[in-house]
Amino acid sequence: NPWLAFARLVGWTAQRIAGERLPKPLAYPDRLGYFPAAAGLVAFVWIELIYPGREDPSSLATLALLYAAIQLIGMSLYGTQAWTSRADAFSVYFSMFARLSPLRWSTTKLNVRAPLSGAPRTPIYVALALLCCTMIGTTSFDGLTQGPLWNSVVADLQSAATNLDLSPKHALQLVQTLALLAMTAVIFGIYRIGIDGIRGLENKRSSREIADDFAHTLIPIALAYVVAHYFGLLAYQGQAVGYLISDPLGNGADYFGTASATIDYSWITPEGVWYTQVAALVAGHVAGLALAHDRALARFQDTRVAVRSQYWMLAVMVGFTSLGLWLLSAGS
């Protein structure tokens, strides 16, 4: 994270100059929790898929500067650790996936741990469940827009939106924005059905507390959705890095001798891409169930209640698996 490194450098320099006169960071508001990170993810996907200036370099440069300013201001107010661990969308997003890794880098060495074992240690702050559902919902929306169902209804929805005295372009943006929010709400709704079922077995805690307690079980599912949705793009268009890195500005340069490289579409067949995507979805949901089973045994004193709670989580995982496979098949 270049902005984190820059903020630490500025903080270190200011500490050497001002010493004890340097004011301490403000306490990060507990009520905000992961809300800024969730909103940042939605904003990024909106820019990626809906924003009309998403292919304009000047617009993207302006947005990049705006993002940098927000991060630097946030870190200066609340401290680098508090801000990046809860409010910076990209830092939070990638740190969630890093918790699934069997490797963990500390200050002095690289440590090995059991796969998935970092996920149960995810800090529980307000809106953790919403954040994890947003990670799944935004990817699901991207998959939805690639399928025939979306293509068959988007024109009618756009036409209905024009009745609000909107131009066709703005009507389409409104429809897409509402669909993005609706897909995230659907994912959160499916998850809450399972959580409410678990709460019916034990009324000591609120649904929100249980939802955040089991939210880390959604992290491998979110990763599975990312892999399933973007593997084909990475497998083929990812090879474009070979020539783009040598001629990044398109002015005929050949810095690394790879400007003439081409994309090899034969290294993996479409069937191979499909099987990889399906395997990712299945593995992600199995991992989610394993994490849910582990958390249930740790939280419920009665083993029978713990087992019964997993019937609800199994239903949630099956629902997410079915949705993922449907989106995958609809977009292929």
Short mmCIF file of C-alpha atoms in Angstrom, two decimals:
data_model
loop_
_atom_site.label_atom_id
_atom_site.label_comp_id
_atom_site.label_asym_id
_atom_site.label_seq_id
_atom_site.Cartn_x
_atom_site.Cartn_y
_atom_site.Cartn_z
CA ASN A 1 0.00 0.00 0.00
CA PRO A 2 1.96 3.08 -1.16
CA TRP A 3 -0.24 5.50 0.78
CA LEU A 4 0.30 3.58 4.00
CA ALA A 5 4.06 3.68 3.46
CA PHE A 6 3.92 7.40 2.68
CA ALA A 7 1.79 8.12 5.76
CA ARG A 8 4.18 6.19 7.99
CA LEU A 9 7.12 8.13 6.57
CA VAL A 10 5.37 11.45 7.19
CA GLY A 11 4.38 10.36 10.70
CA TRP A 12 7.93 9.24 11.51
CA THR A 13 9.33 12.55 10.23
CA ALA A 14 6.75 14.60 12.15
CA GLN A 15 7.50 12.64 15.33
CA ARG A 16 11.20 13.44 15.00
CA ILE A 17 10.49 17.14 14.47
CA ALA A 18 7.61 17.81 16.85
CA GLY A 19 8.25 15.14 19.47
CA GLU A 20 5.70 15.21 22.29
CA ARG A 21 4.02 18.29 20.80
CA LEU A 22 2.59 16.13 18.02
CA PRO A 23 -1.10 15.45 18.85
CA LYS A 24 -2.21 11.85 19.16
CA PRO A 25 -4.64 10.43 16.57
CA LEU A 26 -8.34 10.55 17.29
CA ALA A 27 -10.05 7.37 18.43
CA TYR A 28 -11.69 5.65 15.47
CA PRO A 29 -15.49 5.74 16.05
CA ASP A 30 -16.69 2.25 17.00
CA ARG A 31 -20.06 2.89 15.37
CA LEU A 32 -18.39 3.23 11.97
CA GLY A 33 -16.78 -0.20 12.09
CA TYR A 34 -16.34 -1.60 8.58
CA PHE A 35 -19.00 0.66 7.03
CA PRO A 36 -16.44 2.86 5.19
CA ALA A 37 -14.73 -0.22 3.72
CA ALA A 38 -18.04 -1.70 2.54
CA ALA A 39 -19.04 1.63 0.98
CA GLY A 40 -15.63 1.85 -0.69
CA LEU A 41 -16.06 -1.57 -2.30
CA VAL A 42 -19.48 -0.62 -3.66
CA ALA A 43 -18.05 2.66 -4.97
CA PHE A 44 -15.16 0.87 -6.71
CA VAL A 45 -17.45 -1.63 -8.43
CA TRP A 46 -19.80 1.23 -9.43
CA ILE A 47 -16.88 3.02 -11.05
CA GLU A 48 -15.64 -0.19 -12.70
CA LEU A 49 -18.98 -1.25 -14.18
CA ILE A 50 -21.36 1.73 -14.23
CA TYR A 51 -19.52 5.06 -14.18
CA PRO A 52 -19.57 6.54 -17.72
CA GLY A 53 -16.03 7.91 -17.39
CA ARG A 54 -14.47 4.58 -16.37
CA GLU A 55 -12.36 4.45 -19.55
CA ASP A 56 -11.30 8.11 -19.49
CA PRO A 57 -7.71 8.42 -18.19
CA SER A 58 -8.26 11.95 -16.87
CA SER A 59 -11.35 10.88 -14.92
CA LEU A 60 -9.52 7.88 -13.48
CA ALA A 61 -6.56 10.06 -12.53
CA THR A 62 -8.88 12.45 -10.70
CA LEU A 63 -10.54 9.56 -8.85
CA ALA A 64 -7.15 8.10 -7.94
CA LEU A 65 -6.07 11.43 -6.46
CA LEU A 66 -9.37 11.70 -4.58
CA TYR A 67 -8.87 8.20 -3.18
CA ALA A 68 -5.32 9.07 -2.11
CA ALA A 69 -6.51 12.24 -0.40
CA ILE A 70 -9.21 10.37 1.53
CA GLN A 71 -6.71 7.75 2.70
CA LEU A 72 -4.11 10.27 3.80
CA ILE A 73 -6.67 12.42 5.63
CA GLY A 74 -8.17 9.35 7.32
CA MET A 75 -4.78 8.06 8.44
CA SER A 76 -3.75 11.50 9.71
CA LEU A 77 -6.93 11.75 11.80
CA TYR A 78 -7.25 8.22 13.18
CA GLY A 79 -3.80 6.70 12.74
CA THR A 80 -2.48 4.38 10.07
CA GLN A 81 -3.39 1.09 11.75
CA ALA A 82 -6.94 2.00 12.77
CA TRP A 83 -7.81 3.51 9.40
CA THR A 84 -6.31 0.87 7.10
CA SER A 85 -7.63 -2.07 9.14
CA ARG A 86 -11.26 -0.86 9.11
CA ALA A 87 -11.91 1.98 6.67
CA ASP A 88 -9.65 1.53 3.62
CA ALA A 89 -11.63 -0.68 1.25
CA PHE A 90 -8.65 -2.23 -0.53
CA SER A 91 -6.58 -2.84 2.60
CA VAL A 92 -9.52 -4.50 4.34
CA TYR A 93 -10.52 -6.46 1.23
CA PHE A 94 -7.11 -8.02 0.63
CA SER A 95 -6.39 -8.56 4.32
CA MET A 96 -9.58 -10.64 4.52
CA PHE A 97 -8.31 -12.96 1.79
CA ALA A 98 -4.84 -13.04 3.37
CA ARG A 99 -6.38 -14.60 6.48
CA LEU A 100 -7.04 -17.77 4.49
CA SER A 101 -3.36 -18.20 3.62
CA PRO A 102 -1.12 -20.80 5.29
CA LEU A 103 1.63 -18.14 5.29
CA ARG A 104 1.79 -15.08 7.51
CA TRP A 105 4.46 -12.43 7.35
CA SER A 106 5.52 -10.84 10.64
CA THR A 107 8.04 -8.09 11.20
CA THR A 108 11.04 -10.42 11.24
CA LYS A 109 10.08 -13.68 9.53
CA LEU A 110 7.61 -15.66 7.46
CA ASN A 111 5.42 -17.92 9.58
CA VAL A 112 3.53 -21.07 8.56
CA ARG A 113 0.07 -21.82 9.94
CA ALA A 114 -2.81 -24.13 9.14
CA PRO A 115 -4.84 -23.04 6.10
CA LEU A 116 -7.95 -21.01 7.03
CA SER A 117 -6.75 -20.66 10.63
CA GLY A 118 -6.37 -16.89 10.29
CA ALA A 119 -10.04 -16.37 9.39
CA PRO A 120 -11.50 -17.04 12.88
CA ARG A 121 -9.16 -14.33 14.20
CA THR A 122 -10.78 -11.67 12.03
CA PRO A 123 -11.40 -8.63 14.26
CA ILE A 124 -15.13 -8.26 14.88
CA TYR A 125 -16.24 -4.67 14.42
CA VAL A 126 -19.59 -3.20 13.46
CA ALA A 127 -20.76 -4.20 9.93
CA LEU A 128 -18.34 -7.13 9.51
CA ALA A 129 -21.17 -9.29 8.15
CA LEU A 130 -22.26 -6.49 5.81
CA LEU A 131 -18.70 -6.14 4.53
CA CYS A 132 -18.36 -9.88 3.76
CA CYS A 133 -21.75 -9.91 2.03
CA THR A 134 -20.71 -6.86 0.02
CA MET A 135 -17.60 -8.72 -1.12
CA ILE A 136 -19.84 -11.47 -2.50
CA GLY A 137 -22.65 -9.22 -3.74
CA THR A 138 -20.50 -6.91 -5.85
CA THR A 139 -18.92 -9.85 -7.68
CA SER A 140 -22.36 -11.43 -8.10
CA PHE A 141 -23.65 -8.25 -9.72
CA ASP A 142 -20.79 -8.33 -12.24
CA GLY A 143 -21.70 -11.92 -13.07
CA LEU A 144 -25.39 -11.09 -13.33
CA THR A 145 -24.78 -8.36 -15.92
CA GLN A 146 -23.02 -10.91 -18.17
CA GLY A 147 -26.01 -13.23 -18.40
CA PRO A 148 -29.11 -13.40 -20.61
CA LEU A 149 -31.51 -12.61 -17.76
CA TRP A 150 -30.00 -9.16 -17.30
CA ASN A 151 -29.95 -8.52 -21.04
CA SER A 152 -33.63 -9.44 -21.28
CA VAL A 153 -34.84 -7.12 -18.51
CA VAL A 154 -32.42 -4.19 -18.53
CA ALA A 155 -34.06 -2.55 -21.55
CA ASP A 156 -37.50 -2.65 -19.90
CA LEU A 157 -36.11 -1.30 -16.63
CA GLN A 158 -34.29 1.46 -18.47
CA SER A 159 -37.47 2.37 -20.30
CA ALA A 160 -39.35 2.56 -17.00
CA ALA A 161 -36.65 4.78 -15.54
CA THR A 162 -36.94 7.24 -18.42
CA ASN A 163 -40.44 7.99 -17.18
CA LEU A 164 -38.71 9.87 -14.35
CA ASP A 165 -37.58 12.45 -16.91
CA LEU A 166 -34.10 10.93 -17.09
CA SER A 167 -32.06 10.63 -20.24
CA PRO A 168 -31.52 7.07 -21.52
CA LYS A 169 -27.92 7.17 -20.29
CA HIS A 170 -28.83 8.33 -16.80
CA ALA A 171 -31.77 5.92 -16.68
CA LEU A 172 -29.42 3.03 -17.41
CA GLN A 173 -27.03 4.20 -14.69
CA LEU A 174 -29.89 4.38 -12.20
CA VAL A 175 -31.06 0.86 -13.07
CA GLN A 176 -27.53 -0.53 -12.79
CA THR A 177 -26.92 1.22 -9.47
CA LEU A 178 -30.13 -0.09 -7.96
CA ALA A 179 -29.32 -3.59 -9.25
CA LEU A 180 -25.87 -3.43 -7.65
CA LEU A 181 -27.37 -2.49 -4.29
CA ALA A 182 -30.16 -5.05 -4.69
CA MET A 183 -27.74 -7.90 -5.37
CA THR A 184 -25.76 -7.04 -2.25
CA ALA A 185 -29.03 -6.91 -0.29
CA VAL A 186 -30.01 -10.35 -1.63
CA ILE A 187 -26.72 -11.85 -0.48
CA PHE A 188 -27.11 -10.25 2.94
CA GLY A 189 -30.71 -11.47 3.10
CA ILE A 190 -29.74 -15.08 2.37
CA TYR A 191 -27.10 -14.92 5.08
CA ARG A 192 -29.47 -13.36 7.61
CA ILE A 193 -32.02 -16.14 7.07
CA GLY A 194 -29.43 -18.62 8.26
CA ILE A 195 -28.38 -16.37 11.14
CA ASP A 196 -31.98 -15.90 12.30
CA GLY A 197 -32.37 -19.69 12.20
CA ILE A 198 -29.32 -20.07 14.43
CA ARG A 199 -30.63 -17.42 16.82
CA GLY A 200 -33.83 -19.43 17.17
CA LEU A 201 -31.72 -22.16 18.77
CA GLU A 202 -30.09 -19.81 21.26
CA ASN A 203 -31.60 -16.47 22.27
CA LYS A 204 -28.73 -15.20 24.40
CA ARG A 205 -27.32 -12.99 21.64
CA SER A 206 -28.84 -10.70 19.03
CA SER A 207 -28.95 -11.58 15.34
CA ARG A 208 -26.39 -8.86 14.62
CA GLU A 209 -23.92 -10.34 17.12
CA ILE A 210 -24.33 -13.84 15.68
CA ALA A 211 -24.06 -12.49 12.12
CA ASP A 212 -20.74 -10.80 12.86
CA ASP A 213 -19.55 -13.84 14.82
CA PHE A 214 -20.00 -16.14 11.80
CA ALA A 215 -19.12 -13.52 9.15
CA HIS A 216 -15.58 -14.84 8.65
CA THR A 217 -17.10 -18.04 7.20
CA LEU A 218 -18.05 -15.97 4.13
CA ILE A 219 -14.46 -14.98 3.32
CA PRO A 220 -13.56 -18.19 1.39
CA ILE A 221 -16.87 -17.90 -0.46
CA ALA A 222 -16.05 -14.35 -1.47
CA LEU A 223 -12.66 -15.54 -2.73
CA ALA A 224 -14.31 -18.41 -4.59
CA TYR A 225 -16.65 -15.98 -6.36
CA VAL A 226 -13.68 -13.82 -7.38
CA VAL A 227 -11.74 -16.78 -8.76
CA ALA A 228 -14.77 -18.24 -10.53
CA HIS A 229 -15.74 -14.94 -12.10
CA TYR A 230 -12.33 -13.62 -13.13
CA PHE A 231 -10.25 -16.73 -13.83
CA GLY A 232 -11.11 -16.76 -17.52
CA LEU A 233 -10.19 -13.08 -17.83
CA LEU A 234 -6.91 -13.67 -16.02
CA ALA A 235 -6.10 -16.80 -18.03
CA TYR A 236 -6.30 -14.98 -21.35
CA GLN A 237 -6.28 -11.20 -20.98
CA GLY A 238 -3.82 -11.43 -18.12
CA GLN A 239 -1.19 -12.36 -20.69
CA ALA A 240 -1.49 -8.86 -22.12
CA VAL A 241 0.85 -7.75 -19.33
CA GLY A 242 3.62 -9.23 -21.47
CA TYR A 243 3.38 -6.55 -24.15
CA LEU A 244 1.79 -3.77 -22.14
CA ILE A 245 4.72 -3.64 -19.72
CA SER A 246 7.09 -3.04 -22.61
CA ASP A 247 4.89 -0.42 -24.29
CA PRO A 248 2.69 0.98 -21.50
CA LEU A 249 1.90 4.26 -23.27
CA GLY A 250 1.32 2.74 -26.71
CA ASN A 251 4.01 4.86 -28.33
CA GLY A 252 5.99 2.02 -29.89
CA ALA A 253 8.45 1.50 -27.03
CA ASP A 254 9.91 -1.93 -26.24
CA TYR A 255 11.50 -1.58 -22.80
CA PHE A 256 11.70 -5.29 -21.98
CA GLY A 257 11.72 -6.83 -25.44
CA THR A 258 8.19 -8.21 -25.09
CA ALA A 259 6.21 -5.63 -27.09
CA SER A 260 5.58 -8.20 -29.82
CA ALA A 261 4.19 -10.81 -27.42
CA THR A 262 0.72 -12.14 -28.14
CA ILE A 263 -2.01 -13.88 -26.16
CA ASP A 264 -1.93 -17.68 -26.27
CA TYR A 265 -5.53 -18.87 -26.15
CA SER A 266 -4.54 -22.53 -26.45
CA TRP A 267 -2.74 -23.03 -23.14
CA ILE A 268 -6.03 -23.85 -21.44
CA THR A 269 -9.30 -24.89 -23.05
CA PRO A 270 -12.69 -23.32 -22.26
CA GLU A 271 -13.58 -26.61 -20.56
CA GLY A 272 -10.47 -26.26 -18.40
CA VAL A 273 -11.53 -22.76 -17.40
CA TRP A 274 -15.01 -24.05 -16.55
CA TYR A 275 -13.73 -26.89 -14.36
CA THR A 276 -11.38 -24.52 -12.55
CA GLN A 277 -14.25 -22.14 -11.85
CA VAL A 278 -16.53 -24.90 -10.56
CA ALA A 279 -13.74 -26.35 -8.41
CA ALA A 280 -13.13 -22.91 -6.90
CA LEU A 281 -16.81 -22.51 -6.01
CA VAL A 282 -17.06 -25.95 -4.43
CA ALA A 283 -13.80 -25.58 -2.50
CA GLY A 284 -14.76 -22.14 -1.24
CA HIS A 285 -18.09 -23.30 0.11
CA VAL A 286 -16.59 -26.41 1.72
CA ALA A 287 -14.05 -24.15 3.44
CA GLY A 288 -16.87 -21.88 4.59
CA LEU A 289 -18.73 -24.83 6.10
CA ALA A 290 -15.58 -25.99 7.89
CA LEU A 291 -15.11 -22.55 9.42
CA ALA A 292 -18.79 -22.39 10.42
CA HIS A 293 -18.59 -25.82 12.08
CA ASP A 294 -15.46 -24.76 13.96
CA ARG A 295 -17.09 -21.53 15.20
CA ALA A 296 -20.28 -23.32 16.23
CA LEU A 297 -18.38 -25.82 18.40
CA ALA A 298 -16.50 -22.92 20.01
CA ARG A 299 -19.59 -20.79 20.70
CA PHE A 300 -22.30 -23.25 21.74
CA GLN A 301 -21.86 -25.20 24.96
CA ASP A 302 -24.44 -27.80 23.92
CA THR A 303 -23.00 -29.96 21.14
CA ARG A 304 -26.49 -30.76 19.86
CA VAL A 305 -27.26 -27.06 19.45
CA ALA A 306 -23.96 -26.59 17.64
CA VAL A 307 -24.80 -29.39 15.20
CA ARG A 308 -28.35 -28.13 14.63
CA SER A 309 -27.04 -24.63 13.96
CA GLN A 310 -25.01 -26.04 11.09
CA TYR A 311 -28.15 -27.20 9.30
CA TRP A 312 -28.92 -23.51 8.81
CA MET A 313 -25.38 -22.72 7.67
CA LEU A 314 -25.49 -25.67 5.30
CA ALA A 315 -28.65 -24.24 3.74
CA VAL A 316 -26.94 -20.85 3.37
CA MET A 317 -23.87 -22.42 1.74
CA VAL A 318 -25.99 -24.48 -0.64
CA GLY A 319 -27.87 -21.31 -1.58
CA PHE A 320 -24.63 -19.45 -2.29
CA THR A 321 -23.24 -22.41 -4.25
CA SER A 322 -26.37 -22.61 -6.39
CA LEU A 323 -26.29 -18.87 -7.02
CA GLY A 324 -22.62 -19.00 -7.97
CA LEU A 325 -23.10 -21.90 -10.37
CA TRP A 326 -26.13 -20.21 -11.92
CA LEU A 327 -24.23 -16.97 -12.46
CA LEU A 328 -21.32 -18.93 -13.88
CA SER A 329 -23.48 -20.86 -16.32
CA ALA A 330 -25.50 -17.77 -17.29
CA GLY A 331 -22.37 -15.85 -18.21
CA SER A 332 -20.67 -18.63 -20.15
#
